[in-house]
XYZ file of C-alpha atoms in Angstrom:
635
model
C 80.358 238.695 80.090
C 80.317 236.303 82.586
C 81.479 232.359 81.298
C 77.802 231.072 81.928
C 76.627 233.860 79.289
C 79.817 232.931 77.175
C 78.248 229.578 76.396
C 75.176 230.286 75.885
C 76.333 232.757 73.149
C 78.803 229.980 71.892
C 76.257 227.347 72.331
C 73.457 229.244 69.925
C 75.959 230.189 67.474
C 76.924 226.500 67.262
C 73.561 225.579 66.803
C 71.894 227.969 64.061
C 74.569 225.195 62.228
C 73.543 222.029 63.583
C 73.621 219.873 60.754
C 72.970 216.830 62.536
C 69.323 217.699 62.919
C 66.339 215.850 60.839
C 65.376 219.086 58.900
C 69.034 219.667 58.209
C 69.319 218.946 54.185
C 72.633 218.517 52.961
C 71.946 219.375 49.017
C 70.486 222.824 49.765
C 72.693 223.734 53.141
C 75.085 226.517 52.969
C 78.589 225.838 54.365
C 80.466 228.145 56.528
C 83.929 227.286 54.975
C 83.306 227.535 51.166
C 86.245 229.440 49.394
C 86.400 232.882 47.930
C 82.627 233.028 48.286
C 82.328 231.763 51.800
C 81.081 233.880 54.827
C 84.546 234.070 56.174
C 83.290 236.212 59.442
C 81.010 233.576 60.281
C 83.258 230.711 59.857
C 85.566 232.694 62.511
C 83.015 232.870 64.821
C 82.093 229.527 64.322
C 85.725 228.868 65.225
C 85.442 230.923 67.717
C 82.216 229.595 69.403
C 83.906 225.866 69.109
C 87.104 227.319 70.927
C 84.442 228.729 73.848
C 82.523 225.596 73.954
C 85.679 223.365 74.728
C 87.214 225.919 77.177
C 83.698 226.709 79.287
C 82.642 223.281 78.964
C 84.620 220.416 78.100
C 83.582 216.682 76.792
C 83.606 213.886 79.464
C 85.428 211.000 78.021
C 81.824 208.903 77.623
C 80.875 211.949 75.056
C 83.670 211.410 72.610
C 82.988 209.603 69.551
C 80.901 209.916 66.365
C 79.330 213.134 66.641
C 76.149 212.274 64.897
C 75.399 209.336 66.708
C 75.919 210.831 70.035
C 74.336 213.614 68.872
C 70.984 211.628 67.362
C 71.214 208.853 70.311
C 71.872 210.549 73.760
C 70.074 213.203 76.011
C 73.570 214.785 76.267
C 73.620 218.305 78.391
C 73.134 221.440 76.564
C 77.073 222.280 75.986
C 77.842 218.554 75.542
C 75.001 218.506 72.953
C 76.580 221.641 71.197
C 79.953 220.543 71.354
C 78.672 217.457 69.136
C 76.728 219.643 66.859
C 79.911 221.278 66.009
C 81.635 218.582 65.657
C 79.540 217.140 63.449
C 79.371 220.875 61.553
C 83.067 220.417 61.161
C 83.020 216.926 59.924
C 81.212 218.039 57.084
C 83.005 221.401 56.822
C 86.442 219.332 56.278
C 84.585 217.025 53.717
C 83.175 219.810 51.912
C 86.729 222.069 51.491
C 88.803 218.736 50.983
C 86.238 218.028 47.640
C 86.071 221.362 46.579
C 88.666 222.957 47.013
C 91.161 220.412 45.643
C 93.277 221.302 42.715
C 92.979 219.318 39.303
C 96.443 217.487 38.759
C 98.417 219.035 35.804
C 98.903 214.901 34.371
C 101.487 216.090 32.166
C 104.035 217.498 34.911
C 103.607 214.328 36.131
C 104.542 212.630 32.954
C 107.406 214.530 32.975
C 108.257 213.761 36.368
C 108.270 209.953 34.970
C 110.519 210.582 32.092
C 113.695 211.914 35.018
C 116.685 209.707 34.342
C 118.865 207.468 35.949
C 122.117 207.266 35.894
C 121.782 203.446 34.922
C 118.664 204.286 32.907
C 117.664 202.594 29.525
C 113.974 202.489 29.514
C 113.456 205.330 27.484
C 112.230 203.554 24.846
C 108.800 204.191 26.478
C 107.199 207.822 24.666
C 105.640 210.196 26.512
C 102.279 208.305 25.020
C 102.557 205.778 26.819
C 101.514 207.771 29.908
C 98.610 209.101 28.508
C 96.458 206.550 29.025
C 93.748 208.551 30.440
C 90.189 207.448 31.234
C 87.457 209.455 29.211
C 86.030 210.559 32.635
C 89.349 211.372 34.210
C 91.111 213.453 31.043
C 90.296 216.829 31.782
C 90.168 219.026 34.073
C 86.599 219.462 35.977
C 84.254 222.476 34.797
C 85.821 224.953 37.196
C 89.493 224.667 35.608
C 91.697 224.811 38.182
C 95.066 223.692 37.712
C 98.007 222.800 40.128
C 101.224 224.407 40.566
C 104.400 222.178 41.330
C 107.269 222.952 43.230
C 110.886 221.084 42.948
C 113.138 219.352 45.476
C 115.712 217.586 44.186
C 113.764 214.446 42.269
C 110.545 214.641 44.387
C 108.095 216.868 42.988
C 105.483 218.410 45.513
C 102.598 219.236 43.550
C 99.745 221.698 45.431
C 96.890 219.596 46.116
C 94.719 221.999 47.130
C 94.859 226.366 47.795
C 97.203 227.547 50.826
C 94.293 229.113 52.001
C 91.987 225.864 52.200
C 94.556 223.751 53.911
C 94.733 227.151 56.396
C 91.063 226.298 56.963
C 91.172 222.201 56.892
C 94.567 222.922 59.880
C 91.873 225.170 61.803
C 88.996 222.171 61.459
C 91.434 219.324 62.662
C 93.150 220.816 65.191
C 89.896 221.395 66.732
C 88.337 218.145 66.243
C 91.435 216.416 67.462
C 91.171 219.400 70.776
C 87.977 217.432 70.964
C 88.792 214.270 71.135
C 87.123 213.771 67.353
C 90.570 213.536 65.631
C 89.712 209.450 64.505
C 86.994 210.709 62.402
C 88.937 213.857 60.687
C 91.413 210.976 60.099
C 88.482 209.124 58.000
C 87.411 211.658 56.349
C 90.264 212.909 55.045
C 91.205 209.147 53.817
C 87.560 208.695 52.349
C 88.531 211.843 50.610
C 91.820 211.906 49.295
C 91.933 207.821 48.435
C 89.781 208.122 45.605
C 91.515 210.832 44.422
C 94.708 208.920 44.670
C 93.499 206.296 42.788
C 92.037 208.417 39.940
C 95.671 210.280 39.431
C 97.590 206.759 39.154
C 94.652 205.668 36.803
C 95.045 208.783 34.754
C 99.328 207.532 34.620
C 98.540 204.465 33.093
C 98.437 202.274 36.152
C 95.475 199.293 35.920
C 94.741 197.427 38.557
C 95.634 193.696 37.542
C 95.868 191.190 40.185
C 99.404 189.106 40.198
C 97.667 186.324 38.254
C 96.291 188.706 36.052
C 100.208 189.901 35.577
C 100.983 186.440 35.254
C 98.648 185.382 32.571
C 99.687 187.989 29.861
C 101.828 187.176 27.236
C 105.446 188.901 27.447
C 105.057 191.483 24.359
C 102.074 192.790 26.038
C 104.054 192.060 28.873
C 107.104 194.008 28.295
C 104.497 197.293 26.913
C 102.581 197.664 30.631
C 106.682 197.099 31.880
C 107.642 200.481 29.780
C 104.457 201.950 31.277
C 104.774 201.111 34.643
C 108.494 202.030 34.749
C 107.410 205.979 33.590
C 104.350 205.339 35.754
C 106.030 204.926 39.170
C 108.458 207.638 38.948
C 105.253 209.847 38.745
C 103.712 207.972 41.367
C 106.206 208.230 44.060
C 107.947 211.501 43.358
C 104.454 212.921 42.929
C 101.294 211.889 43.856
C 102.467 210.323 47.290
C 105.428 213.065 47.968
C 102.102 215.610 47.325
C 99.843 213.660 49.481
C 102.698 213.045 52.131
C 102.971 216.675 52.114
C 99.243 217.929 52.689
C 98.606 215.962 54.931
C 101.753 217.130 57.006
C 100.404 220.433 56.478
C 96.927 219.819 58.273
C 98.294 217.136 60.619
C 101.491 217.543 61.873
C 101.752 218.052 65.344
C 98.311 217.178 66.091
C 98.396 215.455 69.214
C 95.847 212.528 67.900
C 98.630 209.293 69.192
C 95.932 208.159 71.388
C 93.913 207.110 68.274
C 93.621 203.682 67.408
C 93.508 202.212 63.585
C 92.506 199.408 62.969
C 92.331 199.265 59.209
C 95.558 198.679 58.658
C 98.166 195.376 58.660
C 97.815 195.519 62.279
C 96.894 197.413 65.068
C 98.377 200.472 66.106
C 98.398 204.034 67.373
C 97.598 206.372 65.240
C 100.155 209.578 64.477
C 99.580 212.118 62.089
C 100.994 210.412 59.184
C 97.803 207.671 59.599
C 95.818 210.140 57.752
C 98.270 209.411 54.747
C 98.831 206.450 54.876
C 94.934 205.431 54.791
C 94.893 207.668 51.698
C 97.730 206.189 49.849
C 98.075 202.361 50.826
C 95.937 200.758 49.110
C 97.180 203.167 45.775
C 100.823 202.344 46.839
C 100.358 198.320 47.279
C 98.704 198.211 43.716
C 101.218 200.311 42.174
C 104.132 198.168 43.752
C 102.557 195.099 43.424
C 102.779 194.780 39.453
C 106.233 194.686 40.165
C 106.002 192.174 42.498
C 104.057 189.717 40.294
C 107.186 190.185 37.502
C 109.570 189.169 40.290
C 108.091 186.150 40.992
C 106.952 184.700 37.825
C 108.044 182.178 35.278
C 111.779 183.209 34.684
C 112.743 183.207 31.014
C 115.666 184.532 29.402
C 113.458 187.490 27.223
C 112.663 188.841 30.464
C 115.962 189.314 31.946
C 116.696 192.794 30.681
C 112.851 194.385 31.653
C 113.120 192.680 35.329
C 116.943 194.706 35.074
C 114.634 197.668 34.459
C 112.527 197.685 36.879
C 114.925 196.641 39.597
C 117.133 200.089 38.605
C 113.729 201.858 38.673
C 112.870 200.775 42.559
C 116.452 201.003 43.744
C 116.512 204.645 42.003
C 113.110 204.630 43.921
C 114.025 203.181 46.931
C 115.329 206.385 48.890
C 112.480 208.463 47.583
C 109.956 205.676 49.027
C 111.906 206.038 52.373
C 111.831 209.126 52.583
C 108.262 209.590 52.083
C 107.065 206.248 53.764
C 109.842 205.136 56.089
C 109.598 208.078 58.819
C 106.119 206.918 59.388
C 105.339 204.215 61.543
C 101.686 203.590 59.821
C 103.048 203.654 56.214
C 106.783 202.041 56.430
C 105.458 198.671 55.917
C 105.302 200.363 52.108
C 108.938 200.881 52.140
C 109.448 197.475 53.571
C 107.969 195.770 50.620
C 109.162 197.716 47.929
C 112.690 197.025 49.367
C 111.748 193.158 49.401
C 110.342 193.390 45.779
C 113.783 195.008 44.478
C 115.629 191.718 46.466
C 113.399 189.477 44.764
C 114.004 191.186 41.387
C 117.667 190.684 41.852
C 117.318 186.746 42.767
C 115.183 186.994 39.300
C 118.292 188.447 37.224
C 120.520 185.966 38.861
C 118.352 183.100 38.123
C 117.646 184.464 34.608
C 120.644 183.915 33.944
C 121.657 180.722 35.058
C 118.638 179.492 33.253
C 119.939 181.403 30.015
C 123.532 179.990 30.086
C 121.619 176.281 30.658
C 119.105 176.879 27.660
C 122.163 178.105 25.528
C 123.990 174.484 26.620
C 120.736 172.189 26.189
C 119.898 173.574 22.470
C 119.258 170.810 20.364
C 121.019 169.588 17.340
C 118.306 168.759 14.562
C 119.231 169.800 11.780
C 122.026 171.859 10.254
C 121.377 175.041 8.448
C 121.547 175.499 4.950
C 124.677 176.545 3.433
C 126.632 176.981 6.759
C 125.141 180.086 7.463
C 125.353 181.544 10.977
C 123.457 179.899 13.407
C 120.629 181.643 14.721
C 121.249 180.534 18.311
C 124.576 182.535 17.468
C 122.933 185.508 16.032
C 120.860 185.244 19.761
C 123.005 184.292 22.016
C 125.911 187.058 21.185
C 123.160 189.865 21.252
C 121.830 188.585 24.562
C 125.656 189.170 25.201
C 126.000 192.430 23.991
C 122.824 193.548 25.658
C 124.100 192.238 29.258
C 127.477 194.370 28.724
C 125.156 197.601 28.337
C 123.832 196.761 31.663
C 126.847 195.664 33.043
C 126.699 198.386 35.947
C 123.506 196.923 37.570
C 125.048 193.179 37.107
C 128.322 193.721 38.818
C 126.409 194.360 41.948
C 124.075 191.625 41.385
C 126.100 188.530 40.026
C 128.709 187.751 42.725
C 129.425 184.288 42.248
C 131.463 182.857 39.197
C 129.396 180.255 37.336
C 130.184 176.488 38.618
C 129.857 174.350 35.045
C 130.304 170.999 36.897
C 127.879 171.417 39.962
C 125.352 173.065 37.484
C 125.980 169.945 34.978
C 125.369 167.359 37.381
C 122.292 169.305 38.644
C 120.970 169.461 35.160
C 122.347 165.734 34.100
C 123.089 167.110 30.893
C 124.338 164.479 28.058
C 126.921 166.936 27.460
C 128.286 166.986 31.096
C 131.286 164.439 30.453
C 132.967 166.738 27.722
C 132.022 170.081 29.458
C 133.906 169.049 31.983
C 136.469 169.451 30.681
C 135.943 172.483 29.037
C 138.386 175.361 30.463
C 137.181 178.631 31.816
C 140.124 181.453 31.122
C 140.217 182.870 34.529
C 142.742 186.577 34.103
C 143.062 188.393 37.019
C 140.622 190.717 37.950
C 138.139 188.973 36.093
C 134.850 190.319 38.083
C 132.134 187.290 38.404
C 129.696 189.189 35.374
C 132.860 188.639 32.615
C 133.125 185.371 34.016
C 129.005 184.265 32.992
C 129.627 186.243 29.644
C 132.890 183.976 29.221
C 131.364 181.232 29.795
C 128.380 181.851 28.147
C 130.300 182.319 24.902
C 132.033 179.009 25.783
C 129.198 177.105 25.902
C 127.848 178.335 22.734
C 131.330 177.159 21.229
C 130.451 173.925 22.349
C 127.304 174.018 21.200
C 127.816 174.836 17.876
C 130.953 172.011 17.688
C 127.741 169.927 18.345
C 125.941 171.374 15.712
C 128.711 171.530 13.004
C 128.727 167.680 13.330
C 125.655 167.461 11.211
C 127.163 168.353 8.238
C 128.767 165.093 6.446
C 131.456 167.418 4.224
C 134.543 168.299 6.178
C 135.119 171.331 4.485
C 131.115 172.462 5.243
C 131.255 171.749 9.046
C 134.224 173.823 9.292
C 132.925 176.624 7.210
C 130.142 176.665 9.510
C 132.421 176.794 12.529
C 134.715 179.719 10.684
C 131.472 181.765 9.805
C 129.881 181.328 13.644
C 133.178 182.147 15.713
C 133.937 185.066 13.463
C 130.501 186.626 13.730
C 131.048 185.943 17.972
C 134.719 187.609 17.169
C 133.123 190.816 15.784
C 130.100 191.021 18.023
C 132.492 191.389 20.607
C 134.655 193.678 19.162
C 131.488 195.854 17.769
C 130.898 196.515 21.741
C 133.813 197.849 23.840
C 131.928 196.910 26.616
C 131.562 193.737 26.173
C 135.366 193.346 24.818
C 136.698 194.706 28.023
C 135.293 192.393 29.725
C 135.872 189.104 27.647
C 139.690 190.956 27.642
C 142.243 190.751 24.759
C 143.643 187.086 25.213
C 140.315 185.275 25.740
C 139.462 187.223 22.177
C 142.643 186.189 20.177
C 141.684 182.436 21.453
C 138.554 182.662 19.691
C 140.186 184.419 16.521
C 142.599 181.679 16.269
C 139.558 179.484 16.679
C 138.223 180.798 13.238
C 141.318 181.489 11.225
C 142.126 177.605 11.812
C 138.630 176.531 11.205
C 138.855 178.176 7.661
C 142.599 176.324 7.342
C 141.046 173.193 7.758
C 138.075 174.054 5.319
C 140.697 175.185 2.849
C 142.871 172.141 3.079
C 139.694 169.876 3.346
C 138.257 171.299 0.178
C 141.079 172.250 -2.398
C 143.608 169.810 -1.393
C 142.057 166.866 -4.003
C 141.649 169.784 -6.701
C 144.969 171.605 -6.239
C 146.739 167.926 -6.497
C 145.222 167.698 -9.867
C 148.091 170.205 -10.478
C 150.827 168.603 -9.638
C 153.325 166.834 -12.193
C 153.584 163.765 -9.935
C 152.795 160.818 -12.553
C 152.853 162.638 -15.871
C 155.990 161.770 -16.473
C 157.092 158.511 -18.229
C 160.577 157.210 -18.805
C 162.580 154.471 -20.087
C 162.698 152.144 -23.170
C 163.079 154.109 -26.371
C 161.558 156.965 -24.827
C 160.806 159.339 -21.949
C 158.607 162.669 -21.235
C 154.991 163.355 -20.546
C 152.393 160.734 -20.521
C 149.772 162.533 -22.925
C 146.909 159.859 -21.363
C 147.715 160.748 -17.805
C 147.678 164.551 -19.076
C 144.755 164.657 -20.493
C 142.932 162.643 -17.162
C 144.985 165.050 -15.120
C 143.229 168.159 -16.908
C 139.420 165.824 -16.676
C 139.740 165.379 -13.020
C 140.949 169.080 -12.530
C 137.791 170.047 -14.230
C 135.348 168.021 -12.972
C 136.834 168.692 -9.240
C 136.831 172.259 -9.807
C 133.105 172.577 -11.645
C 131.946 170.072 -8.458
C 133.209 172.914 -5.810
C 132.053 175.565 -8.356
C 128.393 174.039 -8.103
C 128.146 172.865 -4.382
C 130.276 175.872 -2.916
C 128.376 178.784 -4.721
C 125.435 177.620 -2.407
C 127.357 177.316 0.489
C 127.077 180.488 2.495
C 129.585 183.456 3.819
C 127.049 186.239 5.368
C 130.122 188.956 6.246
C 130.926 190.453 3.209
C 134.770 191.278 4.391
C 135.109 187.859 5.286
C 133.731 186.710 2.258
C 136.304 188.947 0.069
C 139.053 187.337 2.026
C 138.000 183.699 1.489
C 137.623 184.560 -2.365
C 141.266 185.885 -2.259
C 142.637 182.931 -0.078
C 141.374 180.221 -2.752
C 142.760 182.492 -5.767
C 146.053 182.764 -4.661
C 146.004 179.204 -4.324
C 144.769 177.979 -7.429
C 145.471 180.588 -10.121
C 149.143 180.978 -9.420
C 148.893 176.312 -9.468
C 147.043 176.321 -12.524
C 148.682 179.448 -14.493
C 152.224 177.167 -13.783
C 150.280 174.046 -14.781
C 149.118 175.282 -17.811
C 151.973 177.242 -18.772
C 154.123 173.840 -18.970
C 151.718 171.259 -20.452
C 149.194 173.110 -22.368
C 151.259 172.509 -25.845
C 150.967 169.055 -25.118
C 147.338 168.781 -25.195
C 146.927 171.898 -28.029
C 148.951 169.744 -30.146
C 146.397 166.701 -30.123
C 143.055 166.732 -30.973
C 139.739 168.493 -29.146
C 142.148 170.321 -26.958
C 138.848 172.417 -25.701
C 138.172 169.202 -24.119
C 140.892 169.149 -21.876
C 141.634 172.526 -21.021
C 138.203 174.038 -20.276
C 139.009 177.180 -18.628
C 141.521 180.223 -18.618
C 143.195 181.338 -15.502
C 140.742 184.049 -15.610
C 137.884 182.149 -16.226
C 138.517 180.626 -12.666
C 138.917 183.630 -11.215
C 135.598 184.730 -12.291
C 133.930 181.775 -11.385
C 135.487 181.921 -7.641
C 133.582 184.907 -7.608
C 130.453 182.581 -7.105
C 131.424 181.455 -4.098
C 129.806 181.259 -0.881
C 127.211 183.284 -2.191
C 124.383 180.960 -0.702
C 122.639 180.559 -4.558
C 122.940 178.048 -7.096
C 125.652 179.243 -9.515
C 125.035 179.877 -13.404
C 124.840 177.361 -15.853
C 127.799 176.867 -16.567
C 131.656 178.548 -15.828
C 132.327 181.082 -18.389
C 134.455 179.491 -21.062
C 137.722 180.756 -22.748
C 137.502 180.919 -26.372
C 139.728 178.717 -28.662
C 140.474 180.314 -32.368
């Protein structure tokens, strides 16, 4: 066959498929390249026919473009008006096997795909629930049932999008589109098609699509939720969806020669390459996904958020060589990379600032009014959890906080009240202290000034002190309840702080049972001279009145008066007993016949020895005590 009779044989089997014609109806129009039940000896001679037409009779540059509207709008030559036709017949061809032939997502292998730890990872409070957040339209599988398969490489997951042999048949439609000079619109079509689909997958993983003001606006617990979500969410997303979409379209483009193609949809101008394809699929998905993030990072900072923003900036750094790997390489997609590498950077000036705005809201907490019975504070109870929290992520804040906090440059920035005597305030600095044990440090120093401050509103000695012995020993044992955080506050910074509270509950000791364990004493009971000399029965007697009325004062205030750590408690109980009982058993022992031998001794001497003890018992147990101490009985 000569090649003028091998075009006119490719030319008329081209056209018994011209869709582009008027009559041509797309509902009721059989395609050449439909699966399993497909003509598949047509749709190679289709191929076949296209190959002819573009070897006996190429396009002139003037007859590339759309192939319907050159088609519809020219008086093109017979082989230039075929070549259209079946470009146009391949247009839709590509269409038709990218829609349905594609594979329904298994959501769940995604899920678990989001649920991969890091080493640094502590977001797994989020349950496997939280992903399925599906759309009633989007939760199962369409009528047809098919399901994806998933293969593993390392933590990408590259799911099959669609049957080897329909990406066999969408490789043999490009390449000969692009052959054409037609690969621009097998670029669009593919996008047109596989965008929506992208979108519906990171719907079906939770993902909504809230503007940054719309992430800025919600309140932090559901804040903190869509966080946990988003977190499980983007693992999915990246090692997924995009490594899956990456990966068909490498499959149908790669090594298309289509570089002369222009796109001007994206950021900015640029040649096409075969990764444009993908990345017209998948930006739009990707900048949504990554831009919830982005929102977080540049919001109000407040010290509840600190250890969320943490998360996510582990999540994107554990993302980060994932995201280059799939987005980098290409020149029409790396602008993703770029950002999510700029959203991680602004995440970590977040932490940073977090924190300097923590140890500054720690410093500026007000002094109204003193809590009841000395309790602990609960800026205490706060701030030392905070701590403990930052030692569990201590790994990510080494690399972040670099810089040793600076009280007096931060004071005089702030213009504190409390600058002149933080000032002076001294910052243990051992060797190898790293610049995160430093913050904690002084955090925790700061707090002990704070609560100095706040100890001031009590107008009994002995209370204010109580209150400083109950909040330094609760810091004491938060510290030493979390070996991370004790190895970095170190061993001598932590005996400072315990011989901070032993003295503080000296000085409440001395400050409260000094008056009552003078009432003891035999100073002034003694009288001598004249005709006689020995014990003063008047000065007895007010000795053993003031001894009880001291002791039943402390008995009533100091049962109300509060010691929350049991151990502690025990110990304070024990201190005061060996005090007093051992005083009053001796004080008793030597002057009791002296008042038993007058009248109403159960005036005088109220209580036994173990009466006391019992009533000590009462102590520090934040309630009003009973009635009355139990009495000893006098037959």
């Amino acid at each position: 066959m000569d090649g003028s009779a091998e075009l006119e044989a490719a030319q008329r089997v081209v056209m018994r498929w011209d869709s582009t014609s008027a009559s041509a109806s797309a509902a009721d129009e059989p395609m050449l390249f439909d699966g399993p039940t497909g003509d598949r000896a047509e749709a190679e001679r289709f191929l076949r026919a296209v190959d002819d037409l573009r070897r006996l009779a190429p396009p002139s540059p003037a007859a590339v473009g759309s192939p319907r509207r050159l088609s519809l709008g020219s008086s093109a030559g017979g082989a230039t008006s075929a070549v259209q036709v079946a470009m146009a017949r391949l247009e839709d061809e590509f269409r038709h096997v990218l829609s349905s032939r594609a594979l329904d997502i298994e959501i769940e292998a995604l899920a678990d795909l989001g649920s991969l730890s890091m080493s640094s990872d502590r977001s797994n409070s989020a349950s496997s629930a939280d992903l399925r957040t599906v759309d009633e339209d989007d939760s199962v599988s369409s009528s047809v049932g098919r399901k994806s398969s998933y293969r593993s490489l390392l933590s990408i997951r590259e799911i099959d999008l669609l049957p080897d042999d329909a990406i066999a048949d969408l490789r043999a439609i490009a390449c000969r589109m692009v052959a054409a000079g037609y690969g621009r619109e097998c670029a669009q079509v593919y996008a047109s098609v596989r965008k929506p689909a992208v979108d519906a997958s990171l719907r079906r993983l939770g993902v909504e699509r809230l503007s940054i003001g719309d992430v800025q606006r919600l309140d932090w617990k559901d804040l903190e939720a869509k966080i946990r979500r988003w977190i499980r969410a983007a693992r999915a997303a990246v090692r997924g969806v995009f490594a899956s979409e990456r990966r068909l379209c490498f499959l149908i483009f790669h090594d298309l020669p289509i570089s002369n193609i222009t796109v001007t949809s994206m950021a900015a101008t640029a040649l096409a390459t075969h990764d444009t394809p993908f990345a017209e699929a998948v930006k739009g998905a990707a900048l949504q996904l990554f831009g919830f993030a982005e929102a977080i990072s540049i919001g109000r900072r407040s010290p509840e958020k600190l250890f969320k923003i943490i998360d996510l900036h582990d999540v994107l750094s554990d993302l980060l060589p994932d995201v280059s790997d799939i987005f980098a390489a290409s020149k029409a997609a790396e602008s993703i990379y770029v950002q999510a590498a700029e959203i991680r950077s602004r995440l970590a000036d977040a932490v940073r600032g977090i924190l300097s705005e923590f140890e500054n809201a720690v410093l500026r907490d007000p002094h109204k009014t003193a809590v009841p019975g000395a309790t602990i504070h609960p800026l205490t109870r706060y701030v030392m959890n905070y701590s403990s929290l930052i030692s569990d992520y201590k790994v990510t804040l080494s690399e972040l906080i670099v810089s040793r906090p600076s009280a007096s440059a931060r004071l005089a920035a702030e213009g504190n009240e409390l600058a002149p005597s933080l000032a002076e305030l001294e910052l243990p600095e051992p060797e190898n202290q790293s610049p995160l044990a430093a913050h904690i440090i002084w955090i925790i120093v700061v707090l002990e000034h704070n609560l100095e401050g706040k100890a001031s509103l009590y107008k009994d000695t002995a209370l204010s002190h109580l209150f400083l012995m109950n909040n330094v020993y609760y810091i004491v044992h938060k510290v030493k309840d979390s070996p991370d955080l004790w190895s970095m506050i170190g061993d001598d910074y932590l005996k400072r702080l315990t011989g901070k509270f032993t003295m503080a509950a000296t000085i409440y000791e001395r400050s409260s049972w000094l008056k009552i364990l003078n009432c003891l004493r035999d100073e002034g009971l003694h009288v001598s001279g004249g005709f006689s000399s020995g014990i003063s029965k008047s000065a007895l007697r007010e000795r053993f009145r003031s001894f009880n009325a001291a002791f039943e004062e402390a008995h009533r205030v100091q049962s109300g008066w509060c010691v929350p750590d049991t151990q502690l408690k025990e110990e304070l109980r024990i201190s005061i007993s060996e005090k007093l009982l051992p005083a009053y058993r001796s004080f008793l022992g030597r002057f009791r016949h002296h008042i038993e031998n007058g009248k109403h001794p159960e005036m005088y001497i109220k209580y036994s020895a173990e009466d006391l003890e019992i009533a000590v018992n009462d102590f520090f147990e934040g309630t009003p005590p009973s009635p009355h101490c139990r009495r000893r009985s006098h037959g």
